[in-house]
Amino acid sequence: MSKNFLYTEITNGFVSQITSGVLKPGDKLPSVRKLCLEHQISMNTAKRVFLELESMSLIESKPQSGYFVSQLLSVKLPLPEVSRPSLIANNNEPDELISKVYENMGKKNLTLFSIAIPSGELLPHAKLKKEIIHATRELEYGGAEYEELQGNLKLRRMIAQRSLSWGGNFSENDLVTTNGGMNALSFCLMALGKPGDTIAIESPCYPGILQLATGFGLKVLELPTHPAHGIEIESLKKAIPKIDICLLIPNFNTPLGSCMSDENKKEVVKLLAENNIPLIEDDVYGDIYFGTHRPKCCKSFDTEGNVLYCSSISKTLAPGYRVGWIAPGKYKDKILKLKLLHSTSSISIVNEAVANFLKTGKYEKHLQELRKTLQANYQNYVQTIAQHFPEGTKTSRPQGGLSLWVEFDKKIQTRKLYDLAIKQSISIAPGRMFSLQDQFENCMRMCIGLPWSEETQQKLIEVGKMAKMIERES
């Protein structure tokens, strides 16, 4: 067994024991020397295991005493309520609020808790620049020509290879590249829907999906959603006669961070296929898991080509590169016609650069570091919220992704909190943005993709102080 494999196996074993509760906050771990003897490894390898666990905020060292499971893990605020939207389709879009929040995107003078992407400081810019330069040299005519309609062959092959880890089992011929994840979702909605059709989604749901659906003239039916487990299957079953399309983010969705079980994914795929209702699966967060393995997707259980699988690198590697893809199943011809009409070709140089980044293994190394950072951030956010936010505050418990959902007492309106926070150069995402119904006014989404620092913590503490002020005044 290789040293690297053994180190990873030992580390993952501790992660599994800690996250499952076998090892509890305050429990002492074996000493470095004992770990060496138990696993026949070197002192350096044993120390590396503990450093890795420390970087994930799972353990902490105490001088002269050893390593202990972090007390941060004992902080578990109550879960937010299961959403209870009206099961009547509507499209009362909070357009003004969405525009107000998203116009802050890219502004350097703001602390952007509101935009769920990883900070540029967490991305491998220097390595990506080298790949762009390499791509201009490798491509004929420097990438100035159109690439084939289906997309960069090398990129599609790499995506297909990576799908094996979650049971996608794609070939390069199953995939179509797009200009980002939202472009992929747009093609799917155009291929499947027509004005007046009804689409079922999670509630709360990503504002971009709400805007896309209403922009295409679709009626939106929001499904009750558990903050940890995703949509309620029974509610979907009742909605079947009313809907024409279903769109879900089963893995670490935004804003809740919920993750559907394999059993529920399988049941949803079967239920929709039996009723000839296509499922659009948005899997942009699936690679950012905090556990020991990547979760499966709905597409893993699709035997009829009824699931249109969409993903991108926008939440993991380079939001500005706009590299996405679809595995459209039986709807491939429709998607290709739409791509020909609306974009013809993806950006050759960028797609080639990303393909090379995946091929060399740099992407996997980057993801390992990003996951550790985001998991540690989540623990730090919850610890700070528990200490400095109003009593009774609830938070989701994401096992991956970029979002933390915060629920206040009904007296605290997050629209008002946004107006106060923006004056202090802090941007938050009020909960009302994530629904077409009058709900979630006392909630907000927090992005955990910022580098954790004393300044980030202080800004989060300020949000808590402002929320307390609103509570006192109400």
mmCIF file with all atom_site columns, C-alpha atoms in Angstrom, residues 77-234:
data_model
loop_
_atom_site.group_PDB
_atom_site.id
_atom_site.type_symbol
_atom_site.label_atom_id
_atom_site.label_alt_id
_atom_site.label_comp_id
_atom_site.label_asym_id
_atom_site.label_entity_id
_atom_site.label_seq_id
_atom_site.pdbx_PDB_ins_code
_atom_site.Cartn_x
_atom_site.Cartn_y
_atom_site.Cartn_z
_atom_site.occupancy
_atom_site.B_iso_or_equiv
_atom_site.pdbx_formal_charge
_atom_site.auth_seq_id
_atom_site.auth_comp_id
_atom_site.auth_asym_id
_atom_site.auth_atom_id
_atom_site.pdbx_PDB_model_num
ATOM 1   C CA . LEU A 1 77  ? -27.656 25.565 16.654  1.00 0.00 ? 77  LEU A CA 1
ATOM 2   C CA . PRO A 1 78  ? -31.242 24.423 16.038  1.00 0.00 ? 78  PRO A CA 1
ATOM 3   C CA . LEU A 1 79  ? -32.166 23.608 12.447  1.00 0.00 ? 79  LEU A CA 1
ATOM 4   C CA . PRO A 1 80  ? -34.407 26.017 10.512  1.00 0.00 ? 80  PRO A CA 1
ATOM 5   C CA . GLU A 1 81  ? -37.993 24.957 9.931   1.00 0.00 ? 81  GLU A CA 1
ATOM 6   C CA . VAL A 1 82  ? -39.009 22.781 6.985   1.00 0.00 ? 82  VAL A CA 1
ATOM 7   C CA . SER A 1 83  ? -40.334 25.198 4.367   1.00 0.00 ? 83  SER A CA 1
ATOM 8   C CA . ARG A 1 84  ? -44.103 25.178 3.830   1.00 0.00 ? 84  ARG A CA 1
ATOM 9   C CA . PRO A 1 85  ? -44.794 27.038 0.588   1.00 0.00 ? 85  PRO A CA 1
ATOM 10  C CA . SER A 1 86  ? -48.220 27.188 -0.960  1.00 0.00 ? 86  SER A CA 1
ATOM 11  C CA . LEU A 1 87  ? -48.596 24.384 -3.500  1.00 0.00 ? 87  LEU A CA 1
ATOM 12  C CA . ILE A 1 88  ? -50.198 26.786 -5.949  1.00 0.00 ? 88  ILE A CA 1
ATOM 13  C CA . ALA A 1 89  ? -47.893 27.761 -8.813  1.00 0.00 ? 89  ALA A CA 1
ATOM 14  C CA . ASN A 1 90  ? -47.123 31.457 -9.076  1.00 0.00 ? 90  ASN A CA 1
ATOM 15  C CA . ASN A 1 91  ? -44.411 33.876 -10.159 1.00 0.00 ? 91  ASN A CA 1
ATOM 16  C CA . ASN A 1 92  ? -44.349 36.785 -7.721  1.00 0.00 ? 92  ASN A CA 1
ATOM 17  C CA . GLU A 1 93  ? -40.665 37.467 -8.369  1.00 0.00 ? 93  GLU A CA 1
ATOM 18  C CA . PRO A 1 94  ? -38.712 39.676 -5.890  1.00 0.00 ? 94  PRO A CA 1
ATOM 19  C CA . ASP A 1 95  ? -36.893 41.215 -8.851  1.00 0.00 ? 95  ASP A CA 1
ATOM 20  C CA . GLU A 1 96  ? -35.966 44.520 -7.233  1.00 0.00 ? 96  GLU A CA 1
ATOM 21  C CA . LEU A 1 97  ? -34.423 42.828 -4.191  1.00 0.00 ? 97  LEU A CA 1
ATOM 22  C CA . ILE A 1 98  ? -32.457 40.351 -6.324  1.00 0.00 ? 98  ILE A CA 1
ATOM 23  C CA . SER A 1 99  ? -31.097 43.154 -8.505  1.00 0.00 ? 99  SER A CA 1
ATOM 24  C CA . LYS A 1 100 ? -30.120 45.220 -5.472  1.00 0.00 ? 100 LYS A CA 1
ATOM 25  C CA . VAL A 1 101 ? -28.105 42.376 -3.966  1.00 0.00 ? 101 VAL A CA 1
ATOM 26  C CA . TYR A 1 102 ? -26.481 41.076 -7.135  1.00 0.00 ? 102 TYR A CA 1
ATOM 27  C CA . GLU A 1 103 ? -25.351 44.483 -8.339  1.00 0.00 ? 103 GLU A CA 1
ATOM 28  C CA . ASN A 1 104 ? -22.772 44.205 -5.536  1.00 0.00 ? 104 ASN A CA 1
ATOM 29  C CA . MET A 1 105 ? -21.103 41.252 -7.288  1.00 0.00 ? 105 MET A CA 1
ATOM 30  C CA . GLY A 1 106 ? -17.459 41.953 -8.044  1.00 0.00 ? 106 GLY A CA 1
ATOM 31  C CA . LYS A 1 107 ? -17.200 45.047 -5.830  1.00 0.00 ? 107 LYS A CA 1
ATOM 32  C CA . LYS A 1 108 ? -13.894 44.964 -3.961  1.00 0.00 ? 108 LYS A CA 1
ATOM 33  C CA . ASN A 1 109 ? -14.836 47.332 -1.151  1.00 0.00 ? 109 ASN A CA 1
ATOM 34  C CA . LEU A 1 110 ? -17.612 45.080 0.210   1.00 0.00 ? 110 LEU A CA 1
ATOM 35  C CA . THR A 1 111 ? -17.588 41.960 2.364   1.00 0.00 ? 111 THR A CA 1
ATOM 36  C CA . LEU A 1 112 ? -19.726 39.757 0.138   1.00 0.00 ? 112 LEU A CA 1
ATOM 37  C CA . PHE A 1 113 ? -21.517 37.298 2.385   1.00 0.00 ? 113 PHE A CA 1
ATOM 38  C CA . SER A 1 114 ? -24.267 37.498 -0.260  1.00 0.00 ? 114 SER A CA 1
ATOM 39  C CA . ILE A 1 115 ? -22.690 35.911 -3.365  1.00 0.00 ? 115 ILE A CA 1
ATOM 40  C CA . ALA A 1 116 ? -22.211 32.132 -3.169  1.00 0.00 ? 116 ALA A CA 1
ATOM 41  C CA . ILE A 1 117 ? -18.915 31.686 -4.999  1.00 0.00 ? 117 ILE A CA 1
ATOM 42  C CA . PRO A 1 118 ? -15.450 30.975 -3.600  1.00 0.00 ? 118 PRO A CA 1
ATOM 43  C CA . SER A 1 119 ? -13.330 34.082 -3.070  1.00 0.00 ? 119 SER A CA 1
ATOM 44  C CA . GLY A 1 120 ? -10.607 34.667 -5.632  1.00 0.00 ? 120 GLY A CA 1
ATOM 45  C CA . GLU A 1 121 ? -8.080  34.142 -2.851  1.00 0.00 ? 121 GLU A CA 1
ATOM 46  C CA . LEU A 1 122 ? -9.127  30.488 -2.692  1.00 0.00 ? 122 LEU A CA 1
ATOM 47  C CA . LEU A 1 123 ? -8.641  29.867 -6.427  1.00 0.00 ? 123 LEU A CA 1
ATOM 48  C CA . PRO A 1 124 ? -5.435  28.744 -8.249  1.00 0.00 ? 124 PRO A CA 1
ATOM 49  C CA . HIS A 1 125 ? -5.002  31.808 -10.477 1.00 0.00 ? 125 HIS A CA 1
ATOM 50  C CA . ALA A 1 126 ? -1.312  31.379 -11.244 1.00 0.00 ? 126 ALA A CA 1
ATOM 51  C CA . LYS A 1 127 ? -1.754  27.765 -12.377 1.00 0.00 ? 127 LYS A CA 1
ATOM 52  C CA . LEU A 1 128 ? -4.767  28.674 -14.497 1.00 0.00 ? 128 LEU A CA 1
ATOM 53  C CA . LYS A 1 129 ? -2.844  31.488 -16.210 1.00 0.00 ? 129 LYS A CA 1
ATOM 54  C CA . LYS A 1 130 ? -0.160  28.982 -17.216 1.00 0.00 ? 130 LYS A CA 1
ATOM 55  C CA . GLU A 1 131 ? -2.816  26.683 -18.659 1.00 0.00 ? 131 GLU A CA 1
ATOM 56  C CA . ILE A 1 132 ? -4.292  29.539 -20.707 1.00 0.00 ? 132 ILE A CA 1
ATOM 57  C CA . ILE A 1 133 ? -0.850  30.297 -22.166 1.00 0.00 ? 133 ILE A CA 1
ATOM 58  C CA . HIS A 1 134 ? -0.285  26.603 -22.849 1.00 0.00 ? 134 HIS A CA 1
ATOM 59  C CA . ALA A 1 135 ? -3.687  26.348 -24.575 1.00 0.00 ? 135 ALA A CA 1
ATOM 60  C CA . THR A 1 136 ? -2.913  29.214 -26.971 1.00 0.00 ? 136 THR A CA 1
ATOM 61  C CA . ARG A 1 137 ? 0.245   27.385 -28.016 1.00 0.00 ? 137 ARG A CA 1
ATOM 62  C CA . GLU A 1 138 ? -1.349  23.948 -28.242 1.00 0.00 ? 138 GLU A CA 1
ATOM 63  C CA . LEU A 1 139 ? -4.465  24.837 -30.224 1.00 0.00 ? 139 LEU A CA 1
ATOM 64  C CA . GLU A 1 140 ? -4.201  25.326 -33.961 1.00 0.00 ? 140 GLU A CA 1
ATOM 65  C CA . TYR A 1 141 ? -4.394  29.052 -34.789 1.00 0.00 ? 141 TYR A CA 1
ATOM 66  C CA . GLY A 1 142 ? -4.171  29.800 -31.078 1.00 0.00 ? 142 GLY A CA 1
ATOM 67  C CA . GLY A 1 143 ? -7.812  28.925 -30.444 1.00 0.00 ? 143 GLY A CA 1
ATOM 68  C CA . ALA A 1 144 ? -9.149  31.583 -32.814 1.00 0.00 ? 144 ALA A CA 1
ATOM 69  C CA . GLU A 1 145 ? -11.383 29.105 -34.644 1.00 0.00 ? 145 GLU A CA 1
ATOM 70  C CA . TYR A 1 146 ? -14.725 27.687 -33.571 1.00 0.00 ? 146 TYR A CA 1
ATOM 71  C CA . GLU A 1 147 ? -14.522 24.355 -31.819 1.00 0.00 ? 147 GLU A CA 1
ATOM 72  C CA . GLU A 1 148 ? -16.955 21.542 -32.683 1.00 0.00 ? 148 GLU A CA 1
ATOM 73  C CA . LEU A 1 149 ? -20.584 22.123 -31.726 1.00 0.00 ? 149 LEU A CA 1
ATOM 74  C CA . GLN A 1 150 ? -20.637 19.513 -28.957 1.00 0.00 ? 150 GLN A CA 1
ATOM 75  C CA . GLY A 1 151 ? -17.596 21.125 -27.330 1.00 0.00 ? 151 GLY A CA 1
ATOM 76  C CA . ASN A 1 152 ? -13.907 20.531 -26.628 1.00 0.00 ? 152 ASN A CA 1
ATOM 77  C CA . LEU A 1 153 ? -13.284 16.797 -26.938 1.00 0.00 ? 153 LEU A CA 1
ATOM 78  C CA . LYS A 1 154 ? -10.542 16.693 -24.294 1.00 0.00 ? 154 LYS A CA 1
ATOM 79  C CA . LEU A 1 155 ? -12.749 18.522 -21.803 1.00 0.00 ? 155 LEU A CA 1
ATOM 80  C CA . ARG A 1 156 ? -15.680 16.190 -22.440 1.00 0.00 ? 156 ARG A CA 1
ATOM 81  C CA . ARG A 1 157 ? -13.416 13.174 -21.943 1.00 0.00 ? 157 ARG A CA 1
ATOM 82  C CA . MET A 1 158 ? -12.135 14.497 -18.622 1.00 0.00 ? 158 MET A CA 1
ATOM 83  C CA . ILE A 1 159 ? -15.678 15.263 -17.394 1.00 0.00 ? 159 ILE A CA 1
ATOM 84  C CA . ALA A 1 160 ? -16.734 11.754 -18.441 1.00 0.00 ? 160 ALA A CA 1
ATOM 85  C CA . GLN A 1 161 ? -13.818 10.198 -16.526 1.00 0.00 ? 161 GLN A CA 1
ATOM 86  C CA . ARG A 1 162 ? -14.626 12.179 -13.379 1.00 0.00 ? 162 ARG A CA 1
ATOM 87  C CA . SER A 1 163 ? -18.288 11.094 -13.544 1.00 0.00 ? 163 SER A CA 1
ATOM 88  C CA . LEU A 1 164 ? -17.201 7.539  -12.710 1.00 0.00 ? 164 LEU A CA 1
ATOM 89  C CA . SER A 1 165 ? -16.711 8.601  -9.074  1.00 0.00 ? 165 SER A CA 1
ATOM 90  C CA . TRP A 1 166 ? -20.468 9.104  -8.606  1.00 0.00 ? 166 TRP A CA 1
ATOM 91  C CA . GLY A 1 167 ? -21.872 6.588  -11.079 1.00 0.00 ? 167 GLY A CA 1
ATOM 92  C CA . GLY A 1 168 ? -22.368 8.902  -14.036 1.00 0.00 ? 168 GLY A CA 1
ATOM 93  C CA . ASN A 1 169 ? -20.560 6.549  -16.421 1.00 0.00 ? 169 ASN A CA 1
ATOM 94  C CA . PHE A 1 170 ? -20.611 9.111  -19.231 1.00 0.00 ? 170 PHE A CA 1
ATOM 95  C CA . SER A 1 171 ? -18.752 8.870  -22.504 1.00 0.00 ? 171 SER A CA 1
ATOM 96  C CA . GLU A 1 172 ? -17.544 12.042 -24.210 1.00 0.00 ? 172 GLU A CA 1
ATOM 97  C CA . ASN A 1 173 ? -20.412 11.651 -26.677 1.00 0.00 ? 173 ASN A CA 1
ATOM 98  C CA . ASP A 1 174 ? -22.984 12.040 -23.872 1.00 0.00 ? 174 ASP A CA 1
ATOM 99  C CA . LEU A 1 175 ? -21.878 15.609 -23.067 1.00 0.00 ? 175 LEU A CA 1
ATOM 100 C CA . VAL A 1 176 ? -22.405 19.083 -24.503 1.00 0.00 ? 176 VAL A CA 1
ATOM 101 C CA . THR A 1 177 ? -20.333 22.011 -23.233 1.00 0.00 ? 177 THR A CA 1
ATOM 102 C CA . THR A 1 178 ? -21.953 25.360 -22.395 1.00 0.00 ? 178 THR A CA 1
ATOM 103 C CA . ASN A 1 179 ? -20.948 28.848 -21.343 1.00 0.00 ? 179 ASN A CA 1
ATOM 104 C CA . GLY A 1 180 ? -21.372 28.224 -17.630 1.00 0.00 ? 180 GLY A CA 1
ATOM 105 C CA . GLY A 1 181 ? -23.956 26.512 -15.465 1.00 0.00 ? 181 GLY A CA 1
ATOM 106 C CA . MET A 1 182 ? -26.751 29.029 -15.988 1.00 0.00 ? 182 MET A CA 1
ATOM 107 C CA . ASN A 1 183 ? -26.348 28.685 -19.753 1.00 0.00 ? 183 ASN A CA 1
ATOM 108 C CA . ALA A 1 184 ? -26.765 24.917 -19.314 1.00 0.00 ? 184 ALA A CA 1
ATOM 109 C CA . LEU A 1 185 ? -29.972 25.402 -17.293 1.00 0.00 ? 185 LEU A CA 1
ATOM 110 C CA . SER A 1 186 ? -31.266 27.899 -19.864 1.00 0.00 ? 186 SER A CA 1
ATOM 111 C CA . PHE A 1 187 ? -30.825 25.428 -22.710 1.00 0.00 ? 187 PHE A CA 1
ATOM 112 C CA . CYS A 1 188 ? -32.650 22.761 -20.698 1.00 0.00 ? 188 CYS A CA 1
ATOM 113 C CA . LEU A 1 189 ? -35.601 25.003 -19.908 1.00 0.00 ? 189 LEU A CA 1
ATOM 114 C CA . MET A 1 190 ? -35.848 26.147 -23.529 1.00 0.00 ? 190 MET A CA 1
ATOM 115 C CA . ALA A 1 191 ? -35.718 22.543 -24.743 1.00 0.00 ? 191 ALA A CA 1
ATOM 116 C CA . LEU A 1 192 ? -38.366 21.264 -22.356 1.00 0.00 ? 192 LEU A CA 1
ATOM 117 C CA . GLY A 1 193 ? -40.794 24.040 -21.536 1.00 0.00 ? 193 GLY A CA 1
ATOM 118 C CA . LYS A 1 194 ? -43.195 26.470 -23.119 1.00 0.00 ? 194 LYS A CA 1
ATOM 119 C CA . PRO A 1 195 ? -44.978 29.493 -21.606 1.00 0.00 ? 195 PRO A CA 1
ATOM 120 C CA . GLY A 1 196 ? -47.678 28.372 -19.207 1.00 0.00 ? 196 GLY A CA 1
ATOM 121 C CA . ASP A 1 197 ? -45.998 25.086 -18.253 1.00 0.00 ? 197 ASP A CA 1
ATOM 122 C CA . THR A 1 198 ? -45.399 24.418 -14.551 1.00 0.00 ? 198 THR A CA 1
ATOM 123 C CA . ILE A 1 199 ? -41.987 23.652 -13.088 1.00 0.00 ? 199 ILE A CA 1
ATOM 124 C CA . ALA A 1 200 ? -41.431 22.162 -9.616  1.00 0.00 ? 200 ALA A CA 1
ATOM 125 C CA . ILE A 1 201 ? -38.421 23.383 -7.611  1.00 0.00 ? 201 ILE A CA 1
ATOM 126 C CA . GLU A 1 202 ? -37.088 23.369 -4.046  1.00 0.00 ? 202 GLU A CA 1
ATOM 127 C CA . SER A 1 203 ? -38.140 26.101 -1.641  1.00 0.00 ? 203 SER A CA 1
ATOM 128 C CA . PRO A 1 204 ? -36.084 28.134 -0.891  1.00 0.00 ? 204 PRO A CA 1
ATOM 129 C CA . CYS A 1 205 ? -34.360 28.110 -4.291  1.00 0.00 ? 205 CYS A CA 1
ATOM 130 C CA . TYR A 1 206 ? -31.453 29.868 -6.029  1.00 0.00 ? 206 TYR A CA 1
ATOM 131 C CA . PRO A 1 207 ? -32.720 33.268 -7.334  1.00 0.00 ? 207 PRO A CA 1
ATOM 132 C CA . GLY A 1 208 ? -31.174 32.742 -10.778 1.00 0.00 ? 208 GLY A CA 1
ATOM 133 C CA . ILE A 1 209 ? -33.377 29.688 -11.306 1.00 0.00 ? 209 ILE A CA 1
ATOM 134 C CA . LEU A 1 210 ? -36.463 31.639 -10.251 1.00 0.00 ? 210 LEU A CA 1
ATOM 135 C CA . GLN A 1 211 ? -35.601 34.406 -12.717 1.00 0.00 ? 211 GLN A CA 1
ATOM 136 C CA . LEU A 1 212 ? -34.933 31.946 -15.538 1.00 0.00 ? 212 LEU A CA 1
ATOM 137 C CA . ALA A 1 213 ? -38.222 30.134 -14.999 1.00 0.00 ? 213 ALA A CA 1
ATOM 138 C CA . THR A 1 214 ? -40.336 33.268 -14.858 1.00 0.00 ? 214 THR A CA 1
ATOM 139 C CA . GLY A 1 215 ? -38.394 34.771 -17.765 1.00 0.00 ? 215 GLY A CA 1
ATOM 140 C CA . PHE A 1 216 ? -39.417 31.801 -19.928 1.00 0.00 ? 216 PHE A CA 1
ATOM 141 C CA . GLY A 1 217 ? -43.052 32.236 -18.894 1.00 0.00 ? 217 GLY A CA 1
ATOM 142 C CA . LEU A 1 218 ? -43.164 29.155 -16.675 1.00 0.00 ? 218 LEU A CA 1
ATOM 143 C CA . LYS A 1 219 ? -45.333 28.830 -13.585 1.00 0.00 ? 219 LYS A CA 1
ATOM 144 C CA . VAL A 1 220 ? -43.285 27.903 -10.543 1.00 0.00 ? 220 VAL A CA 1
ATOM 145 C CA . LEU A 1 221 ? -44.476 25.390 -7.948  1.00 0.00 ? 221 LEU A CA 1
ATOM 146 C CA . GLU A 1 222 ? -42.312 25.424 -4.822  1.00 0.00 ? 222 GLU A CA 1
ATOM 147 C CA . LEU A 1 223 ? -41.944 22.177 -2.895  1.00 0.00 ? 223 LEU A CA 1
ATOM 148 C CA . PRO A 1 224 ? -41.597 21.844 0.903   1.00 0.00 ? 224 PRO A CA 1
ATOM 149 C CA . THR A 1 225 ? -37.911 21.293 1.614   1.00 0.00 ? 225 THR A CA 1
ATOM 150 C CA . HIS A 1 226 ? -36.067 20.009 4.681   1.00 0.00 ? 226 HIS A CA 1
ATOM 151 C CA . PRO A 1 227 ? -32.899 21.990 5.555   1.00 0.00 ? 227 PRO A CA 1
ATOM 152 C CA . ALA A 1 228 ? -30.820 18.787 5.713   1.00 0.00 ? 228 ALA A CA 1
ATOM 153 C CA . HIS A 1 229 ? -32.549 16.234 3.462   1.00 0.00 ? 229 HIS A CA 1
ATOM 154 C CA . GLY A 1 230 ? -34.030 18.224 0.573   1.00 0.00 ? 230 GLY A CA 1
ATOM 155 C CA . ILE A 1 231 ? -37.524 18.058 -0.878  1.00 0.00 ? 231 ILE A CA 1
ATOM 156 C CA . GLU A 1 232 ? -40.345 16.114 0.734   1.00 0.00 ? 232 GLU A CA 1
ATOM 157 C CA . ILE A 1 233 ? -41.064 13.190 -1.587  1.00 0.00 ? 233 ILE A CA 1
ATOM 158 C CA . GLU A 1 234 ? -44.733 12.980 -0.583  1.00 0.00 ? 234 GLU A CA 1
#
